[in-house]
PDB file of C-alpha atoms in Angstrom:
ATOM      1  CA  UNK G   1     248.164 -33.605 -81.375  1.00 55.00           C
ATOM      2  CA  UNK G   2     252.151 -33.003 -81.434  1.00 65.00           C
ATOM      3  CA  UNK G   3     253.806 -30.860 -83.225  1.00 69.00           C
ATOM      4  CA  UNK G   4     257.607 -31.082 -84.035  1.00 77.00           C
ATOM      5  CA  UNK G   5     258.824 -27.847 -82.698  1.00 80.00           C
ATOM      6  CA  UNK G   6     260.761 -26.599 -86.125  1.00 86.00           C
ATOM      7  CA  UNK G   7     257.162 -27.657 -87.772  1.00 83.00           C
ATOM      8  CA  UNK G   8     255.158 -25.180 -85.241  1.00 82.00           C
ATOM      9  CA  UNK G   9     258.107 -22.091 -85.541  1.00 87.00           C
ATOM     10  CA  UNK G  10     257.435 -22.125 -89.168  1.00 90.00           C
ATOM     11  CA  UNK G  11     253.920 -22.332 -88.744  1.00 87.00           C
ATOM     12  CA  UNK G  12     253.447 -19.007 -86.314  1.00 90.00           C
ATOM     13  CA  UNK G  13     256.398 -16.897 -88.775  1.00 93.00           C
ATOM     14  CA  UNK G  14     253.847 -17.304 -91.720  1.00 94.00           C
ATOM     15  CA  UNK G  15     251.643 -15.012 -92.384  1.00 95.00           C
ATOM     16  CA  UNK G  16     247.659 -14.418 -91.280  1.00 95.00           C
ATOM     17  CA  UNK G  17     246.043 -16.074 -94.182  1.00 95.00           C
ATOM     18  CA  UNK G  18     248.633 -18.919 -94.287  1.00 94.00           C
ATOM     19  CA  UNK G  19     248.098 -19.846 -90.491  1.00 93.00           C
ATOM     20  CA  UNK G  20     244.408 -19.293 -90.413  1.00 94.00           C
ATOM     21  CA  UNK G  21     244.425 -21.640 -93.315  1.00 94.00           C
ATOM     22  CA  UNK G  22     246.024 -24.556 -91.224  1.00 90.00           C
ATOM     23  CA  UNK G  23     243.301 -23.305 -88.311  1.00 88.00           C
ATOM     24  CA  UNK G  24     240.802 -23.535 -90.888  1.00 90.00           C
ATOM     25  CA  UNK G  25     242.317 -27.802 -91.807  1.00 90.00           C
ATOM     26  CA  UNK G  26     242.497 -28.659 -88.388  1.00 83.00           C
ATOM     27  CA  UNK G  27     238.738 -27.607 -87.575  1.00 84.00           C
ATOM     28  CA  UNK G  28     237.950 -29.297 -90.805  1.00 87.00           C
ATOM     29  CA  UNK G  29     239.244 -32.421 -89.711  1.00 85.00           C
ATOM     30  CA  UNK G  30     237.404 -32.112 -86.287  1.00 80.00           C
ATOM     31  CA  UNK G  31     233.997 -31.327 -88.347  1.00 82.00           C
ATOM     32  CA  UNK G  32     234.346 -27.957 -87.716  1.00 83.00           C
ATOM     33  CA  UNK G  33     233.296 -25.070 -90.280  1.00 86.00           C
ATOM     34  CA  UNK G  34     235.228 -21.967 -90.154  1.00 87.00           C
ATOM     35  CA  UNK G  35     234.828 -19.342 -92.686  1.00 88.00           C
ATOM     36  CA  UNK G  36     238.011 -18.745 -95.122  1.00 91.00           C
ATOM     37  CA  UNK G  37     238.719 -14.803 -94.596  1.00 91.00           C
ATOM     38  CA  UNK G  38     241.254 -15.073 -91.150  1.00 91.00           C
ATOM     39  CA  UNK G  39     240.004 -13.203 -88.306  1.00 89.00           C
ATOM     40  CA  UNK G  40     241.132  -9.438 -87.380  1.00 91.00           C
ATOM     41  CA  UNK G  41     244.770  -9.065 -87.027  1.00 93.00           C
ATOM     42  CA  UNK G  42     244.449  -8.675 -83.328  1.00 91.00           C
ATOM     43  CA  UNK G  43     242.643 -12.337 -82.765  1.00 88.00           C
ATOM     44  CA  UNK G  44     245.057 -13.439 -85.279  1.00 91.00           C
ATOM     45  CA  UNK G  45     247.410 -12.514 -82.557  1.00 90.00           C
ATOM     46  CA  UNK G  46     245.973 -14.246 -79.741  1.00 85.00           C
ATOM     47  CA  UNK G  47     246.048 -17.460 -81.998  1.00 86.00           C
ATOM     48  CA  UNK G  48     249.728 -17.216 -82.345  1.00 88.00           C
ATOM     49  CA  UNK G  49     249.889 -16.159 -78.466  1.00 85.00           C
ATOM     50  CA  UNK G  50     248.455 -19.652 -77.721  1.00 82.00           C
ATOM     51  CA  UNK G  51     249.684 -21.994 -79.958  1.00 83.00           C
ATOM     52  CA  UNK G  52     253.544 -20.682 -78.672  1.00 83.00           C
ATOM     53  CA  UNK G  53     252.017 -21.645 -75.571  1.00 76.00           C
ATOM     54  CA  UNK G  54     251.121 -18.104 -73.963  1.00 53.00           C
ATOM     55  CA  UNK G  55     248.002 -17.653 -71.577  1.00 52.00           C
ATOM     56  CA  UNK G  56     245.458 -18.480 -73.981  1.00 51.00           C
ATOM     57  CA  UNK G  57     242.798 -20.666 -72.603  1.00 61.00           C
ATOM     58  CA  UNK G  58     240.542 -22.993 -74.421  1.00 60.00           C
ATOM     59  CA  UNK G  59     237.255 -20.954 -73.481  1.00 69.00           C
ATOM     60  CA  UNK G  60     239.024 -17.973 -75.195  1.00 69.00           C
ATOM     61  CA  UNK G  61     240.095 -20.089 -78.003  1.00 69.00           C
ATOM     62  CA  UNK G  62     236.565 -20.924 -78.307  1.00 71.00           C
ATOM     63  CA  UNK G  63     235.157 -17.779 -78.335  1.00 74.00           C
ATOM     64  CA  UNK G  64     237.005 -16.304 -80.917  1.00 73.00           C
ATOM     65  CA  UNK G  65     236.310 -18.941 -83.179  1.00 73.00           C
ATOM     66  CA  UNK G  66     232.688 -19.261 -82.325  1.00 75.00           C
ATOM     67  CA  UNK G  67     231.943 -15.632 -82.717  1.00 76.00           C
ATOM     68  CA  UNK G  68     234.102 -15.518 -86.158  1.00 72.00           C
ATOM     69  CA  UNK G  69     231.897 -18.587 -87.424  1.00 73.00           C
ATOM     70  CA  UNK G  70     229.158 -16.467 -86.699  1.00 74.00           C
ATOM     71  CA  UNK G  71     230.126 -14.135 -89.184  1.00 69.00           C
ATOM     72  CA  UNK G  72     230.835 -11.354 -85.848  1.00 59.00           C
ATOM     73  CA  UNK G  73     234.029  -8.994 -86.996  1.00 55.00           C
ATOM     74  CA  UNK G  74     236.108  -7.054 -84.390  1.00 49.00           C
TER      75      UNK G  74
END
């Protein structure tokens, strides 16, 4: 999936719940579950970290969301 660059800057400046929402739509459309409270502010970050294209590795990516699923909190 592509994302128009102005689309994706506006996308990591909103705020937790609004970007874990659009996590939570994409899953959805993948047949993913995810639970509708975001994650702690500090995974939050490593979303963001990713998605501008940091060091954030599917496997971690994975993780987070797996153990969030789970109902796990940090």
């Amino acid at each position: 999936m592509e994302i128009r660059p102005e689309v994706m800057e506006r996308l990591l400046s909103a705020d937790d719940e609004r970007l874990w929402e659009t996590v939570r739509r994409v899953a959805i459309m993948n047949n993913i579950s995810l639970p509708a409270t975001p994650p702690s502010a500090a995974d939050m970050e490593k979303i963001r970290a990713g998605l501008k294209g940091g060091m954030f590795s599917y496997d971690e990516a994975m993780r987070i969301l797996t153990s969030y699923k789970k109902g796990e909190k940090r």
